[in-house]
Amino acid sequence: MFTYIVLDCIQKISGERTVYNIYHLLTAKKATQTIQDSNLFELTGYYGIDKSLRREDYDLVIQSLAEQGYIQLHQDQTAILLQKGESYLQKLEGEFQAIICFDGTRFHQSGQQFANHLLLFVQTLTYMHQKQTHFIPIIEDAATQQYVKQVWYHYRQQASTILLKTLYRELYQLLNKYPADMAGLFVDHLTTRERVGLSTYQIAEKYKLSLLDVSVSYTNIIHDICRHILDTDNMSLLSSLYPHRQPSVMISESAKQTQRLLSKNLSMAEIAAMRKLKINTVMDHIIEIAYITNNFHWQPYVSDIQYQQIKQVLQQLTSRKLKNIKERLPEEISYFQIQLVMALEK
Amino acid sequence: MSEINLEAYLKQYFGFSRFRQGQKEIIESVLSKQHVFAVLPTGTGKSICYQLPAMMLPGAVVVISPLLSLMTDQVKQLKSQGIKRVVALNSMLTPRERDSHLANLHHYKLIYMSPEMLQSKRMIRRLQQLTISLFVIDEAHCISQWGHEFRPDYLRLKQIHQLLDSPPLLALTATATPEVQDDIIEALALEKLRKFVYPMDKPNIALVVEQVDTIREKEERLIRLMEQYHIPTLIYFSSRKETSRMAALLQEQIPNRRIAFYHGGLDHQDRLLIQQQFMQNQLEVVCCTNAFGMGINKKDIQFVIHYHAPSQIEAFIQEIGRSGRNGQESVSLVFFHESDRIIPQRLLESELPTGEWVQFALNCLYQEDYSYEQLKEICLLTADGNEVYWRFLQFQLERLGVLQENTFYVQQMPQNKVQQQIEQLIAKRLQYKTAKLEEMLEWLYTNSCRRQQLFKPFQETLQPSAYMCCDHCDFSWTDWQPSPHEQTAQEQDWLQTLMRILYQGDTNEK
């Protein structure tokens, strides 16, 4: 699955960004650039889906794709899909497209928290069911333990057999649509009274997958569960493990501060002066904010006519290279204005 | 304190009905406010000696331990037993966690702490506000300059003990030769100190060494043994890479056994899972480096194999002591190939800085006028983040008077003199470590009883062996027939597994 993701990214970006922009996308390096790119190339789903991915492991994948003739790697670290890669990607698409559920924009943070809550809750529930109140928690993080404790308290009146049955039903419903190995890989992560979960290495070995495949496949199902929790009503138990209170909007810390100041009607120049930032940085923030805000108030930054002009060029051109776009527009229209309209026209 | 009382407390807090060798005497002495030094072999429940008093005494018990994993494992273990008023203070905490623990310190009965944490004045001031009923120095051999794991920070513990108004002190170690014991006692400089030394030899562990001519032979021999003996087994390697390579090889050759690898380079979650699987008999064989074992309290390990010989006898004794904790017949096997000399020699050379490195650091200090923080930073940077070199240098500079309270006084001693002194010490340390390695290797070549030779440096008499003794006395593989452990559940498809682990009886539940 990991190979599929990388090839998919390379195809969508089609040489307009480097392979390291893909790495930053997968690891959610919250640079404004990354966030903009993911929107631009319709790759937001992959945002932050493997935050612990190591650069050297990623490099190996890229290298091997190049050696096998799937992609062509250029001097400037951009890459394009070769003919052989195209057909390979198509083959992989057949295998994965139906089951891919990544939604990094929404779940890159909350998904991880949810997964930890789920692991610890399942362990707690099965131990308690067996009247074993003492056990070594499989998640050591104090915040997770606190959270699960609260959820457990919430259910204190319910019989553990009912909870187990509900949990089973909800998980079954979700996992049933996956191929057996995918579902198995997920179930093997769980630690219960009956059995300690398998480590990433062990799962990789069992299903003959790479470590990276295991990691993204697991995340994929976690995102799927999160989506069901938020978009349907039939996940009552799992829903209580989802960190509802912290909506995870894909925006950098620094941009958040700028957003607060903007809401107080400060101008870009004022914000830059106040925060001791370059004006360009504040512009980047505004673009970032534009991507995630409905009804963004863009009128201070671009006139109606300019907006229409930019929009028209965007519709005509397939390339998303800013330079190409700017060349076709009147001189006075800035890169910032173009990027802003691109964000708003998403 | 009467006898019945103590055993009732033991039962109440830890669920055991009887004490193990030494525990009771030590606890009684501690409770009657004596200073105690004890040598208790691995696996005999050293920690009960201060955990039980912590439950019984007013105020708090402070435990100094150099091993982060041991500390956190013990805290986890205690919490899982329902003993919640315990805390571990170490460098892994975030500043916020540390502040919160410090503010609530009076709430805890047992406070685990790394020696580095104790160096801060803030920490000492906070401890001075508490009632400390017992001050425990775990792994006390770290005090001895000639111990196998000397820690400079340990030498300052004596002074800190005094700052805390000298509460009863308990120094514990699992391995110390009489020479090291004397060194520890001298360093503690306590007037009345009771000393308990218990024999380190385990009568139920047979000692076997097999010399092999080729690496291939080693592998084949290991595979054959793992096919034959279906019992919980630890296999020690000197490199991380080898643990994963051999685990894969073994698993491929013996598909019906459950084998995994473990080393310090795995991520935290995976390490935790492997430990728990081994504890719950989901795994039978763990290929590991010496990072595994600390704090693992598994009673049914029966076979410890050293694929590579360790670099010192003390470590070896600790590692084989992880088997046979219920007194059952167990075997220690060391494979030895001529090339095994070279790796440990290189390893121990890398444990100390080179003369050039010291010179570089001293240049920064004497000629570039670096501050304490700057020097620390450059030292960590140039040593690949290996803190050991920096701590070594820091301690030497303090010892020579050039560093006092994190400020340099370079006029105290000229650079070349400092260089010379430190280099001499490095040479001496290296010589010492090489001698330890030689001692280990020599034991591998022993022609007489291995048990006698192994424990000779530590004790005068031996307990009679409970089963077979060693390959020079009476050991034979055909006479070792431990009963095989039952296999864990068979592979199932995901749905069956999910139903089983969530207790969903039959398929009609669908």
Coordinates of N, CA and C in Angstrom, one line a residue, chain B residues 15 23 25 118 131 269 379 445 483:
Chain B
G15 N 1.4 -10.2 48.1 CA 0.7 -11.5 47.8 C 1.6 -12.7 48.0
Q23 N 15.8 -11.6 52.5 CA 14.9 -10.4 52.5 C 14.5 -10.0 53.9
E25 N 15.9 -10.7 57.0 CA 17.0 -10.1 57.8 C 17.2 -8.6 57.4
L118 N 19.3 13.9 41.3 CA 19.7 14.3 42.7 C 20.7 15.4 42.7
T131 N 9.8 13.9 55.0 CA 10.4 12.9 56.0 C 10.9 11.8 55.1
Q269 N 6.8 1.2 21.8 CA 5.6 0.4 21.8 C 6.0 -1.1 21.5
C379 N 30.7 18.6 23.4 CA 31.1 17.2 23.7 C 30.0 16.2 23.3
Y445 N 37.8 -21.0 28.7 CA 38.8 -22.0 28.5 C 39.1 -22.9 29.7
S483 N 10.4 -30.7 30.6 CA 9.2 -30.9 29.9 C 8.8 -29.8 29.0

